């Protein structure tokens, strides 16, 4: 099932806000192409904080497998896709 | 369905699903015997020479799917004994409700994983060794970031790093007296990093463990070994400083150990620490945290009052 573009855009906007807030970089421009590995401050601690904030803001709960997937993902676009699928379910 | 019924039903399913399950029965019993008798009182990942030899022989005798089945059957058998014997016996000793709940929650979760397992589960790795120790209740699960196992304080490690450390280590040992032989060693559970590695998960863990310790007057306190308790983390990774600040504010003491951690250590997965390491400005150092009983209980009391 294709996720509507409006949902993807909303999830991207909220996720970007979370990432900026946790990395404490207000001016950071985040797109779907933004890569975690390119941001030094996005370390494993930040990753845990970001995932927890996403779960809270979107009222979702990731399974262990999904957490594993999230930890393997490098691009914000992949994170947004997974969150969009979960919020649309 | 009660936990005992759930365990019985999973066992029946596994025997129905796999023809070789019945043939594995004697091996399962040997495995259970090793874990319950030989591993009791040992660190969860330090196997005896006998058990290592036996495991090597078993690993060469069977193919991977059969080994995974063997591990699942062993876990089921250990949990069944733990629920029927160990837990009942320990409940009679007035264990706090949180400790019993934590075991029930972990066992339910492990049952779920056995039923729904993917290919990556039940390999012979550190996570399985933890599952094995917990199923036998050689190690106890909590509801939060760490598990804990009864261990003596490792005197040699805390005396290994300089004269100043020897004096403070001696003070800790004197204050603990004989109870330094009966401590709980804490181990981080990697499957619970999100969200419990954050500050709340650690605080809740220490609070839960304080309830357990309060019910056991013979336990001297808790200790653990980790790179993230190193004092230099405050400077290099300030976002992780709560890991040390929290127990330190409650009276825990820290001793760096002399052991050298290699360049492939997990602490160096972080790009900033890797850069500092390569510039010679940071070396991952394993540090022992000791939180003596009285201090831990005082801290927990203060936290509870604060939260009321």
Coordinates of N, CA, C and O in Angstrom, one line a residue, chain A residues 14-81:
Chain A
X14 N 7.8 16.4 11.4 CA 7.8 16.1 12.9 C 9.2 15.4 13.2 O 9.8 15.8 14.2
X15 N 9.6 14.4 12.4 CA 10.8 13.7 12.6 C 12.0 14.7 12.6 O 12.9 14.6 13.4
X16 N 12.0 15.6 11.6 CA 13.1 16.6 11.5 C 13.2 17.5 12.8 O 14.2 17.7 13.3
X17 N 12.0 17.8 13.3 CA 11.9 18.7 14.5 C 12.5 17.9 15.7 O 13.3 18.5 16.4
X18 N 12.2 16.6 15.8 CA 12.7 15.8 16.8 C 14.3 15.7 16.7 O 15.0 15.9 17.7
X19 N 14.8 15.5 15.5 CA 16.2 15.3 15.3 C 16.9 16.6 15.7 O 17.9 16.6 16.4
X20 N 16.4 17.7 15.2 CA 17.0 19.0 15.5 C 17.1 19.3 17.0 O 18.1 19.7 17.5
X21 N 16.0 18.9 17.6 CA 15.9 19.2 19.1 C 16.9 18.3 19.8 O 17.6 18.8 20.7
X22 N 17.0 17.1 19.5 CA 17.8 16.2 20.2 C 19.3 16.4 19.9 O 20.2 16.4 20.8
X23 N 19.6 16.7 18.7 CA 21.0 17.0 18.3 C 21.4 18.4 18.7 O 22.6 18.8 18.6
X24 N 20.4 19.2 19.1 CA 20.6 20.5 19.6 C 21.2 21.4 18.5 O 22.2 22.1 18.7
X25 N 20.7 21.2 17.3 CA 21.2 22.0 16.1 C 19.9 22.6 15.4 O 19.4 22.0 14.5
X26 N 19.5 23.8 15.9 CA 18.3 24.4 15.4 C 18.3 24.7 13.9 O 17.3 24.7 13.3
X27 N 19.5 25.0 13.4 CA 19.5 25.4 12.0 C 19.8 24.2 11.0 O 19.9 24.4 9.8
X28 N 19.8 23.0 11.6 CA 20.1 21.9 10.7 C 19.0 21.6 9.7 O 17.8 21.5 10.1
X29 N 19.4 21.6 8.4 CA 18.4 21.3 7.4 C 18.3 19.8 7.2 O 19.3 19.1 6.9
X30 N 17.1 19.3 7.3 CA 16.9 17.8 7.2 C 16.0 17.5 6.1 O 14.9 18.0 6.0
X31 N 16.4 16.6 5.2 CA 15.6 16.1 4.1 C 15.6 14.6 4.2 O 16.2 14.0 5.0
X32 N 14.8 14.0 3.3 CA 14.8 12.5 3.3 C 16.2 11.9 3.0 O 16.5 10.8 3.3
X33 N 17.0 12.7 2.3 CA 18.3 12.2 1.9 C 19.4 12.4 3.0 O 20.5 11.9 2.9
X34 N 19.0 13.1 4.1 CA 20.0 13.3 5.2 C 20.5 12.0 5.7 O 19.6 11.1 6.0
X35 N 21.8 11.9 5.9 CA 22.3 10.6 6.4 C 22.8 10.7 7.8 O 23.5 11.7 8.2
X36 N 22.4 9.7 8.6 CA 22.8 9.7 10.0 C 24.4 9.7 10.1 O 24.9 10.4 11.0
X37 N 25.0 8.9 9.3 CA 26.5 8.8 9.4 C 27.2 10.1 9.1 O 28.4 10.2 9.4
X38 N 26.5 11.0 8.4 CA 27.2 12.3 8.1 C 27.1 13.3 9.3 O 27.7 14.3 9.2
X39 N 26.3 13.0 10.3 CA 26.1 13.9 11.4 C 26.8 13.3 12.7 O 26.4 12.3 13.2
X40 N 27.9 13.9 13.1 CA 28.7 13.3 14.2 C 27.9 13.3 15.5 O 28.1 12.4 16.3
X41 N 27.0 14.3 15.6 CA 26.3 14.3 16.9 C 25.2 13.3 17.0 O 24.6 13.0 18.0
X42 N 24.9 12.7 15.8 CA 23.8 11.6 15.8 C 24.5 10.3 16.2 O 24.7 9.4 15.3
X43 N 24.9 10.1 17.4 CA 25.5 8.9 17.9 C 24.5 7.9 18.5 O 23.3 8.2 18.4
X44 N 25.0 6.9 19.1 CA 24.0 5.8 19.5 C 23.1 6.3 20.6 O 22.0 5.9 20.7
X45 N 23.6 7.2 21.5 CA 22.8 7.8 22.5 C 21.7 8.7 21.9 O 20.5 8.6 22.3
X46 N 22.1 9.5 20.9 CA 21.1 10.3 20.2 C 20.1 9.4 19.5 O 18.9 9.8 19.5
X47 N 20.5 8.3 19.0 CA 19.6 7.4 18.3 C 18.5 6.9 19.2 O 17.4 6.9 18.9
X48 N 18.9 6.5 20.4 CA 18.0 6.0 21.4 C 17.0 7.2 21.7 O 15.7 7.0 21.8
X49 N 17.5 8.4 21.9 CA 16.6 9.5 22.3 C 15.7 9.8 21.2 O 14.5 10.1 21.4
X50 N 16.2 9.8 19.9 CA 15.3 10.1 18.8 C 14.2 9.0 18.6 O 13.0 9.4 18.4
X51 N 14.6 7.8 18.8 CA 13.5 6.7 18.6 C 12.5 6.9 19.7 O 11.3 6.7 19.5
X52 N 12.9 7.1 20.9 CA 12.0 7.3 22.0 C 11.0 8.5 21.8 O 9.8 8.4 22.0
X53 N 11.6 9.6 21.3 CA 10.8 10.8 21.0 C 9.8 10.5 19.9 O 8.6 10.9 19.9
X54 N 10.3 9.7 18.9 CA 9.3 9.4 17.7 C 8.2 8.5 18.3 O 7.0 8.8 18.0
X55 N 8.5 7.5 19.1 CA 7.5 6.7 19.7 C 6.4 7.5 20.4 O 5.2 7.3 20.3
X56 N 7.0 8.5 21.2 CA 6.1 9.3 22.0 C 5.2 10.2 21.2 O 4.0 10.3 21.3
X57 N 5.9 10.9 20.2 CA 5.1 11.9 19.4 C 4.1 11.3 18.5 O 3.1 11.9 18.2
X58 N 4.4 10.1 18.0 CA 3.5 9.5 17.0 C 2.6 8.4 17.7 O 1.9 7.8 17.0
X59 N 2.8 8.3 19.0 CA 2.0 7.3 19.8 C 2.1 5.9 19.1 O 1.1 5.2 18.9
X60 N 3.4 5.5 18.8 CA 3.6 4.1 18.3 C 4.6 3.4 19.1 O 5.3 4.0 20.0
X61 N 4.7 2.1 18.9 CA 5.7 1.3 19.7 C 6.5 0.4 18.7 O 5.8 -0.4 18.0
X62 N 7.7 0.5 18.6 CA 8.5 -0.3 17.7 C 8.8 -1.7 18.3 O 9.0 -1.8 19.5
X63 N 8.7 -2.7 17.4 CA 9.1 -4.0 17.9 C 10.6 -4.2 17.9 O 11.3 -3.3 17.4
X64 N 11.1 -5.3 18.5 CA 12.6 -5.4 18.5 C 13.1 -5.5 17.1 O 14.2 -4.9 16.8
X65 N 12.4 -6.2 16.2 CA 12.9 -6.2 14.8 C 12.9 -4.8 14.2 O 13.9 -4.5 13.4
X66 N 11.9 -4.1 14.4 CA 11.9 -2.7 13.9 C 13.0 -1.8 14.5 O 13.6 -1.0 13.8
X67 N 13.3 -2.0 15.8 CA 14.4 -1.3 16.4 C 15.7 -1.6 15.7 O 16.5 -0.8 15.4
X68 N 15.8 -2.9 15.4 CA 17.0 -3.4 14.7 C 17.1 -2.7 13.3 O 18.2 -2.2 12.9
X69 N 16.0 -2.7 12.6 CA 16.0 -2.1 11.3 C 16.3 -0.6 11.4 O 17.1 -0.1 10.6
X70 N 15.7 0.1 12.4 CA 16.0 1.5 12.6 C 17.5 1.8 12.8 O 18.1 2.7 12.3
X71 N 18.1 0.9 13.6 CA 19.5 1.0 13.9 C 20.4 0.8 12.7 O 21.5 1.3 12.6
X72 N 19.9 0.0 11.7 CA 20.7 -0.2 10.5 C 20.5 0.9 9.4 O 21.3 1.1 8.5
X73 N 19.3 1.6 9.6 CA 19.0 2.7 8.6 C 20.0 3.9 8.7 O 20.3 4.3 9.8
X74 N 20.3 4.4 7.5 CA 21.2 5.5 7.5 C 20.5 6.8 7.1 O 20.8 7.9 7.6
X75 N 19.5 6.7 6.2 CA 18.8 7.9 5.7 C 17.6 8.2 6.5 O 16.8 7.3 6.9
X76 N 17.3 9.5 6.6 CA 16.1 9.9 7.3 C 14.9 9.5 6.5 O 13.9 9.1 7.1
X77 N 15.0 9.4 5.2 CA 13.9 8.9 4.4 C 13.4 7.5 4.8 O 12.2 7.3 4.8
X78 N 14.3 6.6 5.1 CA 14.0 5.3 5.5 C 13.2 5.3 6.8 O 12.3 4.5 7.0
X79 N 13.7 6.1 7.7 CA 13.1 6.2 9.0 C 11.6 6.7 8.8 O 10.7 6.2 9.4
X80 N 11.5 7.8 8.0 CA 10.2 8.4 7.7 C 9.2 7.3 7.1 O 8.1 7.2 7.5
X81 N 9.7 6.5 6.2 CA 8.9 5.5 5.6 C 8.4 4.5 6.6 O 7.2 4.2 6.6

